Amino acid sequence: MIQFVADGIVNAALIALGAIGLSMTYNILRFANFAQGEILTIGAYFTLLVLGVLGFGIGAMGPVAFGWPLLASIVVAVGTTSIIVLIVDWLLFRQLRDKNASRITFIMAAFGVSLMGRNLITLVAGGEPKYFDFYIPKTFELLPGMKVRPDDLAIVAIAVIAFIILFAFMNRTSMGRQMRAVAENPTLARINGIDVRAVIRWTWIIGASLATIAGALLAHNTQLRPEMGFDMLLPMFAALILGGANNLYGTILGAIVVGLTEALAVYVGLSGYRAAVTFLVMIAFLMVRPQGILGEKE
Amino acid sequence: MPEPVLSIKNIEAGYTPSLPILRGVSLDVFEGEIVTILGPNGAGKSTLIKAIAGLVKISSGTVSLEGRDITGLATHELIRERVAYVPQSENVFARLSVEENLALGTLHNPTQHASQRRRVLDLFPDLEHLGHLAAGKLSGGQRQMVAVGRALMAAPKLLMVDEPSAGLSPKLAQVVFAQLVQVKQTGVTILMVEQNARAALQISDRGYVMAEGQEKVHGAAASLLENPEVGALYLGAKSRMARS
Ligand SMILES: Nc1ncnc2c1ncn2[C@@H]1O[C@H](COP(=O)(O)OP(=O)(O)O)[C@@H](O)[C@H]1O
Ligand SMILES: [Mg+2]
């Protein structure tokens, strides 16, 4: 019975890593980035590319079926994915900001980027599923009735470390403070001398970095396909809305609820309906608490 | 005549090109002065400050700072010119702590953070033990202190404050005005917008009265307080009786 908790937490870690970027673009750039899924996908394909160049396979760390070659590849992919995302912002979203485009224009533009991104990935990398490396998953019994894979523990640990670094950055550095200031009141931020353009660049870099980690780990756990990230879009949005859209901690809590709900749906045999179940839970929750778990009423 | 710290010449500005709000406003602020802009609601007082701060587009006229033309300067560059601005509303980051609000004031002079913080806390001792609280949790008077305190962290030479006494009790308003006098005594020049005309003029050196996007009268604060036309229009008959 509690098996679903283990599966759900791994789900949650990946959803949360992806959804942080969604939350940040929503709060700082003020639009729902429907191309967030493709950032995960591109990050994962870059990881695959670097792994191929390195040629060491994915390595291993004791019982964990991946090691430094995968981690090093993710680090390089974080850099390249961030650069791609900054270029797309410079070519597209910056122009829309300069023209004071409406929110709906931003969202439609993001839809376009999402679609084109997926097509481009299919064109370049092919539509068939790919795998980082061949490995035989091991499992052990963590608690009675709860089997986990060492890889899953490593994934959750990586996510936790990433969140600790993220919150240290947001709460302890000047740029983190500036980002929170712009999220709350962009005009007052500019009056205080905050360069909103620099804040926007950091927003994309952090979102893309965490999304790359999510995409690579998800690809390691499952398989790499051009639609991989897109399929994560709905759970990521659900986590964002459920958590309270203006709170990063909320996004992580939202991801835990969504991850557990999906795992429970699979566990009770509703695998094919897990998106629907998640949305039912989300809607039911929002009827009771419309601002989300940690959200503040506007 | 010395060079004004801030000099505005014949500014026209508005939120949309078809509807100018400011229709030829001129104003000078000299070093060490407190200058107050008065006028009824909708006169364009806030719009004037926003135009100086680059938040409203100026279609003609000039803004200069110590003789340098800064017309149309990007808002985020203003603080580098050592001009600080406290807007009328939403002037603190409510979700950030008091200390974080203050720290955002020294983005361009981070090495001065400790010394400026000391000066601000000496001026507003109430903030000393509120440092870790979210600014949104504070009372109106405390929030106003955070807003002015953050502006002072930048060690500005010109402080622009829009209605610092708005929403405060008369007693708290007096405290805020007394604090502005203290700020002036530390060598900061102040341009202030106020509805609370009498109290504001009492701490001001000079005043400008605006109506309908134009400057109507200006002069020494004392002469504006005596001016029957200004009194009847903007100070209210009751307050003049109270004075005599
Ligand atoms: N953001 C805005 N967009 C459009 N018009 C505005 C805006 N803010 C103020 N106005 C208009 O500009 C005029 C002057 O407003 P304002 O400068 O705020 O007056 P005051 O500060 O003197 O009360 C008013 O007619 C007001 O309706
Ligand atoms: Mg006003």
Coordinates of C-alpha atoms in Angstrom, one line a residue, chain A:
Chain A
M1 CA 0.0 0.0 0.0
I2 CA 2.7 2.6 0.9
Q3 CA 4.5 1.7 -2.3
F4 CA 2.7 4.6 -3.9
V5 CA 4.4 7.0 -1.5
A6 CA 7.8 6.0 -2.7
D7 CA 6.8 6.3 -6.4
G8 CA 5.0 9.5 -5.7
I9 CA 7.9 11.2 -4.0
V10 CA 10.2 10.5 -7.0
N11 CA 7.5 11.8 -9.3
A12 CA 7.2 14.9 -7.1
A13 CA 10.9 15.6 -7.1
L14 CA 10.9 15.6 -10.9
I15 CA 7.7 17.7 -11.2
A16 CA 9.0 20.2 -8.7
L17 CA 12.4 20.6 -10.4
G18 CA 10.5 21.3 -13.6
A19 CA 7.8 23.5 -12.1
I20 CA 10.2 25.9 -10.4
G21 CA 11.0 27.5 -13.7
L22 CA 7.3 27.7 -14.5
S23 CA 6.7 29.4 -11.2
M24 CA 9.6 31.9 -11.8
T25 CA 8.6 32.9 -15.3
Y26 CA 5.0 33.2 -14.0
N27 CA 5.9 35.5 -11.2
I28 CA 8.8 37.5 -12.7
L29 CA 8.0 37.6 -16.4
R30 CA 4.3 37.3 -15.7
F31 CA 3.2 34.8 -18.2
A32 CA 2.4 31.1 -18.2
N33 CA 5.3 29.5 -20.1
F34 CA 3.8 26.7 -22.1
A35 CA 7.2 25.9 -23.5
Q36 CA 8.6 24.9 -20.1
G37 CA 8.2 21.2 -21.1
E38 CA 10.5 21.6 -24.1
I39 CA 13.2 23.0 -21.8
L40 CA 13.2 19.7 -19.9
T41 CA 13.3 17.9 -23.2
I42 CA 16.1 19.9 -24.7
G43 CA 18.1 19.6 -21.4
A44 CA 17.7 15.8 -21.6
Y45 CA 18.8 15.7 -25.3
F46 CA 21.8 17.9 -24.6
T47 CA 22.7 15.5 -21.7
L48 CA 22.5 12.6 -24.2
L49 CA 24.7 14.4 -26.6
V50 CA 27.4 15.1 -24.0
L51 CA 27.2 11.5 -22.7
G52 CA 27.9 10.4 -26.3
V53 CA 30.9 12.8 -26.6
L54 CA 32.3 11.7 -23.3
G55 CA 31.9 8.0 -24.1
F56 CA 32.0 6.6 -20.6
G57 CA 28.4 5.5 -20.4
I58 CA 26.5 6.9 -17.4
G59 CA 28.8 5.4 -14.7
A60 CA 27.7 4.2 -11.4
M61 CA 27.9 5.1 -7.7
G62 CA 27.7 2.0 -5.6
P63 CA 24.2 0.7 -6.0
V64 CA 23.1 3.8 -7.9
A65 CA 23.1 3.1 -11.7
F66 CA 24.5 6.4 -12.7
G67 CA 27.6 8.3 -11.6
W68 CA 29.9 11.2 -12.5
P69 CA 29.6 10.8 -16.3
L70 CA 25.9 11.5 -16.1
L71 CA 26.3 14.2 -13.5
A72 CA 29.0 15.9 -15.5
S73 CA 26.9 15.7 -18.7
I74 CA 24.0 17.3 -16.9
V75 CA 26.2 20.1 -15.7
V76 CA 27.3 20.8 -19.3
A77 CA 23.7 20.5 -20.5
V78 CA 22.6 23.0 -17.9
G79 CA 24.9 25.5 -19.6
T80 CA 23.9 24.8 -23.2
T81 CA 20.2 24.7 -22.3
S82 CA 20.4 28.0 -20.5
I83 CA 22.1 29.6 -23.5
I84 CA 19.3 28.3 -25.9
V85 CA 16.7 29.6 -23.5
L86 CA 18.4 33.0 -23.3
I87 CA 18.6 33.2 -27.1
V88 CA 14.9 32.4 -27.4
D89 CA 14.1 35.1 -24.9
W90 CA 16.3 37.6 -26.8
L91 CA 14.8 36.8 -30.1
L92 CA 11.2 36.5 -29.1
F93 CA 10.1 37.4 -25.6
R94 CA 12.3 40.5 -25.3
Q95 CA 10.7 41.9 -28.4
L96 CA 7.2 41.3 -26.9
R97 CA 8.3 43.0 -23.7
D98 CA 9.6 46.0 -25.6
K99 CA 6.3 46.2 -27.4
N100 CA 4.3 45.9 -24.2
A101 CA 2.5 42.9 -25.7
S102 CA -0.5 41.5 -23.8
R103 CA -0.3 38.4 -21.6
I104 CA -2.2 36.4 -24.1
T105 CA 0.4 37.2 -26.8
F106 CA 3.2 35.9 -24.6
I107 CA 1.2 32.7 -24.0
M108 CA 0.5 32.2 -27.6
A109 CA 4.2 32.9 -28.4
A110 CA 5.2 30.3 -25.8
F111 CA 2.8 27.8 -27.4
G112 CA 4.5 28.4 -30.7
V113 CA 8.0 27.9 -29.2
S114 CA 6.7 24.7 -27.6
L115 CA 5.4 23.3 -30.9
M116 CA 8.4 24.4 -32.9
G117 CA 10.8 23.1 -30.3
R118 CA 9.2 19.7 -30.3
N119 CA 9.3 19.6 -34.1
L120 CA 12.9 20.7 -34.2
I121 CA 13.9 18.1 -31.7
T122 CA 12.1 15.4 -33.7
L123 CA 13.8 16.6 -36.9
V124 CA 17.3 16.7 -35.4
A125 CA 17.2 13.7 -33.0
G126 CA 14.5 11.5 -34.5
G127 CA 11.1 10.6 -33.0
E128 CA 12.0 7.2 -31.6
P129 CA 12.7 6.7 -27.9
K130 CA 16.3 6.9 -26.8
Y131 CA 18.1 5.7 -23.7
F132 CA 21.1 7.2 -22.0
D133 CA 22.6 3.8 -21.2
F134 CA 21.5 0.2 -20.6
Y135 CA 21.3 -0.7 -17.0
I136 CA 19.4 -3.2 -14.8
P137 CA 17.4 -1.4 -12.1
K138 CA 18.0 -2.7 -8.7
T139 CA 15.4 -2.4 -5.9
F140 CA 15.6 -3.0 -2.2
E141 CA 13.0 -2.9 0.6
L142 CA 13.4 0.5 2.4
L143 CA 10.4 -0.2 4.7
P144 CA 8.2 -3.2 4.9
G145 CA 6.0 -3.1 1.8
M146 CA 7.9 -0.2 0.3
K147 CA 10.5 -1.0 -2.4
V148 CA 12.7 1.6 -3.7
R149 CA 15.5 1.8 -6.3
P150 CA 18.8 3.3 -5.2
D151 CA 18.5 5.6 -8.3
D152 CA 15.2 7.0 -7.0
L153 CA 16.9 7.9 -3.7
A154 CA 19.7 9.6 -5.6
I155 CA 17.2 11.5 -7.6
V156 CA 15.3 12.7 -4.6
A157 CA 18.6 13.6 -2.9
I158 CA 19.7 15.6 -6.0
A159 CA 16.4 17.5 -6.0
V160 CA 16.7 18.3 -2.3
I161 CA 20.2 19.6 -2.8
A162 CA 19.0 21.7 -5.7
F163 CA 16.2 23.2 -3.7
I164 CA 18.5 24.0 -0.8
I165 CA 20.9 25.8 -3.2
L166 CA 17.9 27.5 -4.8
F167 CA 16.4 28.8 -1.5
A168 CA 19.9 29.9 -0.3
F169 CA 20.2 31.8 -3.6
M170 CA 16.8 33.4 -3.3
N171 CA 17.0 34.3 0.4
R172 CA 20.7 35.1 0.9
T173 CA 22.0 36.7 -2.3
S174 CA 21.4 40.2 -3.7
M175 CA 20.2 38.8 -7.0
G176 CA 17.8 36.5 -5.2
R177 CA 16.4 39.5 -3.3
Q178 CA 16.1 41.4 -6.5
M179 CA 14.2 38.6 -8.1
R180 CA 11.7 38.5 -5.3
A181 CA 11.4 42.3 -5.4
V182 CA 10.6 42.2 -9.1
A183 CA 8.1 39.4 -8.6
E184 CA 6.3 41.5 -6.1
N185 CA 6.5 45.0 -7.5
P186 CA 8.4 45.6 -10.8
T187 CA 7.9 49.4 -10.7
L188 CA 9.3 49.8 -7.1
A189 CA 12.1 47.4 -8.1
R190 CA 13.1 49.8 -10.9
I191 CA 12.9 52.8 -8.7
N192 CA 15.4 51.1 -6.4
G193 CA 17.8 50.7 -9.3
I194 CA 17.2 47.0 -10.0
D195 CA 18.0 46.2 -13.6
V196 CA 15.0 44.1 -14.5
R197 CA 16.8 42.8 -17.6
A198 CA 19.5 41.1 -15.4
V199 CA 16.7 39.7 -13.2
I200 CA 15.0 38.2 -16.2
R201 CA 18.2 36.6 -17.4
W202 CA 18.7 34.9 -14.0
T203 CA 15.1 33.8 -14.0
W204 CA 15.6 31.9 -17.3
I205 CA 18.9 30.5 -16.2
I206 CA 17.6 29.1 -12.9
G207 CA 14.4 27.8 -14.5
A208 CA 16.3 26.2 -17.4
S209 CA 19.0 24.7 -15.0
L210 CA 16.5 23.0 -12.8
A211 CA 14.4 21.9 -15.8
T212 CA 17.5 20.3 -17.4
I213 CA 18.2 18.3 -14.2
A214 CA 14.5 17.2 -14.2
G215 CA 14.6 16.3 -17.9
A216 CA 17.9 14.3 -17.6
L217 CA 16.8 12.4 -14.5
L218 CA 13.4 11.7 -16.0
A219 CA 15.0 10.4 -19.2
H220 CA 17.3 8.2 -17.1
N221 CA 14.3 6.8 -15.2
T222 CA 12.1 6.3 -18.3
Q223 CA 13.0 7.1 -21.9
L224 CA 13.9 10.1 -23.9
R225 CA 11.3 11.2 -26.4
P226 CA 10.5 14.5 -28.1
E227 CA 7.2 14.6 -26.1
M228 CA 8.8 13.8 -22.8
G229 CA 8.8 17.3 -21.4
F230 CA 5.4 18.2 -22.9
D231 CA 3.9 15.3 -21.1
M232 CA 5.1 16.9 -17.8
L233 CA 3.5 20.2 -18.6
L234 CA 0.1 19.5 -17.0
P235 CA 1.5 18.0 -13.8
M236 CA 3.9 21.0 -13.5
F237 CA 1.0 23.5 -14.0
A238 CA -1.1 21.6 -11.5
A239 CA 1.8 21.8 -8.9
L240 CA 2.1 25.5 -9.6
I241 CA -1.6 26.3 -9.2
L242 CA -2.1 23.9 -6.3
G243 CA 0.8 25.3 -4.4
G244 CA -0.2 28.9 -4.7
A245 CA 1.2 30.5 -7.8
N246 CA 3.2 33.3 -6.0
N247 CA 5.1 31.1 -3.6
L248 CA 8.1 28.9 -4.6
Y249 CA 7.8 26.7 -1.5
G250 CA 4.2 26.2 -2.4
T251 CA 5.2 25.0 -5.9
I252 CA 7.2 22.2 -4.2
L253 CA 4.4 21.3 -1.9
G254 CA 2.0 21.3 -4.9
A255 CA 4.4 19.0 -6.7
I256 CA 4.4 16.6 -3.8
V257 CA 0.6 16.5 -3.8
V258 CA 0.5 16.0 -7.6
G259 CA 3.2 13.4 -7.5
L260 CA 1.5 11.4 -4.8
T261 CA -1.9 11.7 -6.4
E262 CA -0.6 10.4 -9.7
A263 CA 1.2 7.5 -8.0
L264 CA -1.9 6.6 -6.1
A265 CA -4.0 6.7 -9.3
V266 CA -1.6 4.3 -10.8
Y267 CA -1.5 2.1 -7.7
V268 CA -5.3 1.7 -7.7
G269 CA -5.3 0.8 -11.4
L270 CA -6.3 4.2 -12.9
S271 CA -3.0 4.5 -14.7
G272 CA -4.7 5.8 -17.8
Y273 CA -6.7 8.4 -15.9
R274 CA -3.9 9.8 -13.7
A275 CA -4.0 13.2 -15.3
A276 CA -7.8 13.4 -14.8
V277 CA -7.5 12.2 -11.2
T278 CA -4.8 14.9 -10.5
F279 CA -7.0 17.6 -12.0
L280 CA -10.0 16.4 -9.9
V281 CA -7.9 16.6 -6.8
M282 CA -6.6 20.1 -7.8
I283 CA -10.1 21.4 -8.6
A284 CA -11.5 20.0 -5.3
F285 CA -8.7 21.6 -3.4
L286 CA -9.1 25.0 -5.1
M287 CA -12.8 25.1 -4.3
V288 CA -11.8 25.0 -0.6
R289 CA -8.7 27.2 -0.9
P290 CA -8.7 29.2 -4.1
Q291 CA -5.3 30.8 -3.5
G292 CA -3.6 27.4 -3.3
I293 CA -1.6 25.8 -0.4
L294 CA 0.7 28.7 0.4
G295 CA -0.6 31.3 -2.0
E296 CA -1.6 34.8 -0.7
K297 CA -4.8 36.3 -1.8
E298 CA -4.0 39.1 -4.3

